[in-house]
Amino acid sequence: MGEQKLKTVPVLPWMRSPVDVNLFEECPLHLLPCLDSRLKVALQNMGISSLFPVQVAVWQEAIGPGAFERDLCIKSPTGSGKTLAYALPIVQMLSTRAVKCLRALVVLPTRDLAFQVKEVFAAIAPAVGLSVGLAVGQSSIADEISELINRPKLEAGICYDPEDLSPELQSSVDILVATPGRLMDHINNTKGFTLEHLCYLVVDETDRMLREAYQSWLPTMLQLTRSNDESFYPRALDVIPSTFNSLKTIRRFGVERGFKGKPSPRLVKMVLSATLTQDPSKLVQLDLHHPLFLTTGQKRYQFPEKLESYKLICESKLKPMYLVALLQNLGGEKCIVFTSSVESTHRLCTLLNFFDDLQIKIMEYSGLQRQSVRSKTLKAFREGDIQVLVSSDAMTRGMDVEGVRNVINYDMPAYIKTYIHRAGRTARAGQTGRCFTLLNEDGVCCSLDCLTD
Ligand SMILES: Nc1ncnc2c1ncn2[C@@H]1O[C@H](COP(=O)(O)OP(=O)(O)OP(=O)(O)O)[C@@H](O)[C@H]1O
């Protein structure tokens, strides 16, 4: 017990004195200080009339007295509105910029998540004249480049040298939402793609992003966005891959029109997750500047307020029958069934589809499927043409589908973090939701209490 308590006390001093998001209340838009009236209208058009507590807390740090002086580390439950918590202040801060260049970058682990986050930015950014791009590799690199980089029209007779990095090559977007792999492709190969003007970097689903190297995207990013004034950023960083043309993107002073001689603004970082790591050896990779920790409550992990959790003890050989009975009882409510692997996802989905009596549309969603198939399935699920999605953990993190009332752990997750993210596909945005976990009565592990991080 004592040991368990010790584990929950963060080692890093700045994590020990967090801002408690629970102390903030929902705030109606008309009471939110400094909100641009155009953004207010855009939010209302999204059906949003007030900001959630985590959004108010971040707004205060970003737009209020905090003025983004510190990097923000945000841990708040699934479905609490973290996307808008960073999107809104970034868009507001960039709304007065006259020159188009890439100023904000959001990096996410999967394409589906990147699509989702792009949609949120796309709903508010155009209201203040900002454009949003997507770099996830869903189209050819050439198509993506033409979306992201503005190439000047050539005058007749003028020969354009593609090797020439002329200043006319400009970003077509102010905000970019990207997956790390495709981001690295652009850093390494796309002429005119530069991070030198970047003001905001968001690493969403941070603990997942720090777990995988993704072609060293993080050290590369940090190197490229550092000022060449070493006194400004005194810490040395790891060596970065020599293959990319880094010289053109190293952050410089006075590069921007109208800003000559003035230092580039500090790159502000925001890192977020419902299960943000406390591990100093992981967090150090982010090279955070005087970080401020915003978290919800005292517990290590917090579940959504209106989530109900149930465990169903069943005989292992009858497990599929228990599931069928449960689905029958749920009567066609939107539901995600999680399994432990892509193979069992496929097997279980095939099996369920033999039960004609169920009279519900069931499809699978897994990392083994082609992106186009996955996107189509997700669209049908969002639109209610499919009621049950049998999924591997490809769906676990961040995915936001309206109306999901139930999550079923057909296979028990191996980690508490996985449980939190799976369960978090329901009970979002203050809604109610239920999470059922099927446990083997003869199983080695029959209680969720023994799930460890
Ligand atoms: N202020 C608001 N008013 C009403 N709905 C909101 C508001 N902010 C966000 N939402 C809705 O809440 C849902 C959850 O938001 P979001 O996906 O940002 O949660 P999250 O905290 O990032 O969750 P996860 O940790 O699972 O990624 C979305 O459907 C979003 O549209």
PDB file of C-alpha atoms in Angstrom, residues 110-209:
ATOM      1  CA  THR A 110      -2.530   7.984 -35.829  1.00  0.00           C
ATOM      2  CA  ARG A 111      -4.168   9.224 -39.010  1.00  0.00           C
ATOM      3  CA  ASP A 112      -7.708   8.855 -37.724  1.00  0.00           C
ATOM      4  CA  LEU A 113      -6.873  10.983 -34.721  1.00  0.00           C
ATOM      5  CA  ALA A 114      -5.174  13.568 -36.904  1.00  0.00           C
ATOM      6  CA  PHE A 115      -8.290  13.776 -39.134  1.00  0.00           C
ATOM      7  CA  GLN A 116     -10.421  14.310 -36.054  1.00  0.00           C
ATOM      8  CA  VAL A 117      -8.225  17.059 -34.623  1.00  0.00           C
ATOM      9  CA  LYS A 118      -7.951  18.760 -38.000  1.00  0.00           C
ATOM     10  CA  GLU A 119     -11.752  18.953 -38.103  1.00  0.00           C
ATOM     11  CA  VAL A 120     -11.769  20.842 -34.793  1.00  0.00           C
ATOM     12  CA  PHE A 121      -9.234  23.387 -36.060  1.00  0.00           C
ATOM     13  CA  ALA A 122     -11.049  23.624 -39.388  1.00  0.00           C
ATOM     14  CA  ALA A 123     -14.246  24.562 -37.549  1.00  0.00           C
ATOM     15  CA  ILE A 124     -12.695  27.629 -35.914  1.00  0.00           C
ATOM     16  CA  ALA A 125      -9.525  28.728 -37.719  1.00  0.00           C
ATOM     17  CA  PRO A 126     -11.102  29.994 -40.990  1.00  0.00           C
ATOM     18  CA  ALA A 127     -13.259  32.367 -38.920  1.00  0.00           C
ATOM     19  CA  VAL A 128     -10.128  34.430 -38.240  1.00  0.00           C
ATOM     20  CA  GLY A 129      -8.522  33.888 -41.649  1.00  0.00           C
ATOM     21  CA  LEU A 130      -6.205  31.033 -40.723  1.00  0.00           C
ATOM     22  CA  SER A 131      -5.797  27.868 -42.727  1.00  0.00           C
ATOM     23  CA  VAL A 132      -5.195  24.367 -41.480  1.00  0.00           C
ATOM     24  CA  GLY A 133      -3.316  21.565 -43.229  1.00  0.00           C
ATOM     25  CA  LEU A 134      -3.021  17.856 -42.735  1.00  0.00           C
ATOM     26  CA  ALA A 135       0.130  15.779 -43.182  1.00  0.00           C
ATOM     27  CA  VAL A 136      -0.762  12.158 -42.583  1.00  0.00           C
ATOM     28  CA  GLY A 137       0.050  10.420 -45.829  1.00  0.00           C
ATOM     29  CA  GLN A 138      -3.497   9.711 -46.924  1.00  0.00           C
ATOM     30  CA  SER A 139      -2.733  11.176 -50.331  1.00  0.00           C
ATOM     31  CA  SER A 140       0.447  11.077 -52.403  1.00  0.00           C
ATOM     32  CA  ILE A 141       3.321  13.161 -51.116  1.00  0.00           C
ATOM     33  CA  ALA A 142       3.080  15.358 -54.243  1.00  0.00           C
ATOM     34  CA  ASP A 143      -0.577  16.140 -53.539  1.00  0.00           C
ATOM     35  CA  GLU A 144       0.178  16.833 -49.930  1.00  0.00           C
ATOM     36  CA  ILE A 145       3.038  19.174 -50.847  1.00  0.00           C
ATOM     37  CA  SER A 146       0.789  21.129 -53.191  1.00  0.00           C
ATOM     38  CA  GLU A 147      -1.651  21.575 -50.305  1.00  0.00           C
ATOM     39  CA  LEU A 148       1.021  22.705 -47.890  1.00  0.00           C
ATOM     40  CA  ILE A 149       3.401  24.785 -49.983  1.00  0.00           C
ATOM     41  CA  ASN A 150       2.502  27.721 -52.104  1.00  0.00           C
ATOM     42  CA  ARG A 151       4.603  27.748 -55.274  1.00  0.00           C
ATOM     43  CA  PRO A 152       4.755  31.022 -57.134  1.00  0.00           C
ATOM     44  CA  LYS A 153       3.299  31.149 -60.649  1.00  0.00           C
ATOM     45  CA  LEU A 154       6.199  31.557 -63.082  1.00  0.00           C
ATOM     46  CA  GLU A 155       6.376  34.486 -65.427  1.00  0.00           C
ATOM     47  CA  ALA A 156       6.749  33.394 -69.069  1.00  0.00           C
ATOM     48  CA  GLY A 157      10.412  32.933 -69.946  1.00  0.00           C
ATOM     49  CA  ILE A 158      11.680  32.767 -66.379  1.00  0.00           C
ATOM     50  CA  CYS A 159      13.400  29.544 -65.585  1.00  0.00           C
ATOM     51  CA  TYR A 160      12.560  28.175 -62.170  1.00  0.00           C
ATOM     52  CA  ASP A 161      15.266  26.199 -60.468  1.00  0.00           C
ATOM     53  CA  PRO A 162      13.675  23.677 -58.129  1.00  0.00           C
ATOM     54  CA  GLU A 163      16.873  23.519 -56.087  1.00  0.00           C
ATOM     55  CA  ASP A 164      16.679  27.201 -55.416  1.00  0.00           C
ATOM     56  CA  LEU A 165      15.111  27.849 -52.037  1.00  0.00           C
ATOM     57  CA  SER A 166      13.624  31.120 -53.103  1.00  0.00           C
ATOM     58  CA  PRO A 167      11.738  33.087 -50.478  1.00  0.00           C
ATOM     59  CA  GLU A 168       8.635  32.831 -52.682  1.00  0.00           C
ATOM     60  CA  LEU A 169       8.107  29.252 -51.523  1.00  0.00           C
ATOM     61  CA  GLN A 170       5.714  29.830 -48.681  1.00  0.00           C
ATOM     62  CA  SER A 171       3.560  27.783 -46.438  1.00  0.00           C
ATOM     63  CA  SER A 172      -0.085  27.635 -47.498  1.00  0.00           C
ATOM     64  CA  VAL A 173      -1.097  26.794 -43.962  1.00  0.00           C
ATOM     65  CA  ASP A 174      -0.807  28.472 -40.580  1.00  0.00           C
ATOM     66  CA  ILE A 175      -1.566  25.351 -38.603  1.00  0.00           C
ATOM     67  CA  LEU A 176      -0.511  21.810 -39.442  1.00  0.00           C
ATOM     68  CA  VAL A 177      -1.873  18.597 -37.963  1.00  0.00           C
ATOM     69  CA  ALA A 178       0.481  15.718 -38.632  1.00  0.00           C
ATOM     70  CA  THR A 179       1.504  12.196 -37.846  1.00  0.00           C
ATOM     71  CA  PRO A 180       5.222  11.875 -37.064  1.00  0.00           C
ATOM     72  CA  GLY A 181       6.166   9.711 -40.056  1.00  0.00           C
ATOM     73  CA  ARG A 182       4.753  12.082 -42.649  1.00  0.00           C
ATOM     74  CA  LEU A 183       6.074  15.071 -40.751  1.00  0.00           C
ATOM     75  CA  MET A 184       9.570  13.617 -41.068  1.00  0.00           C
ATOM     76  CA  ASP A 185       9.029  13.089 -44.811  1.00  0.00           C
ATOM     77  CA  HIS A 186       8.279  16.789 -45.222  1.00  0.00           C
ATOM     78  CA  ILE A 187      11.163  17.865 -42.991  1.00  0.00           C
ATOM     79  CA  ASN A 188      13.576  15.732 -44.974  1.00  0.00           C
ATOM     80  CA  ASN A 189      12.349  16.236 -48.508  1.00  0.00           C
ATOM     81  CA  THR A 190       9.869  19.048 -49.039  1.00  0.00           C
ATOM     82  CA  LYS A 191      11.370  22.234 -50.407  1.00  0.00           C
ATOM     83  CA  GLY A 192       9.961  25.246 -48.682  1.00  0.00           C
ATOM     84  CA  PHE A 193       8.703  23.273 -45.672  1.00  0.00           C
ATOM     85  CA  THR A 194      10.162  25.023 -42.678  1.00  0.00           C
ATOM     86  CA  LEU A 195       9.612  25.078 -38.944  1.00  0.00           C
ATOM     87  CA  GLU A 196      11.537  28.299 -38.429  1.00  0.00           C
ATOM     88  CA  HIS A 197       8.442  30.355 -37.649  1.00  0.00           C
ATOM     89  CA  LEU A 198       6.835  27.791 -35.392  1.00  0.00           C
ATOM     90  CA  CYS A 199       5.319  29.308 -32.233  1.00  0.00           C
ATOM     91  CA  TYR A 200       3.265  26.401 -30.889  1.00  0.00           C
ATOM     92  CA  LEU A 201       3.952  22.700 -30.732  1.00  0.00           C
ATOM     93  CA  VAL A 202       1.271  20.359 -29.405  1.00  0.00           C
ATOM     94  CA  VAL A 203       2.069  16.744 -28.643  1.00  0.00           C
ATOM     95  CA  ASP A 204      -1.285  15.059 -28.117  1.00  0.00           C
ATOM     96  CA  GLU A 205      -1.490  11.584 -26.562  1.00  0.00           C
ATOM     97  CA  THR A 206       1.959  12.383 -25.225  1.00  0.00           C
ATOM     98  CA  ASP A 207       2.654   9.140 -23.380  1.00  0.00           C
ATOM     99  CA  ARG A 208       1.990   7.146 -26.545  1.00  0.00           C
ATOM    100  CA  MET A 209       4.064   9.565 -28.622  1.00  0.00           C
TER     101      MET A 209
END
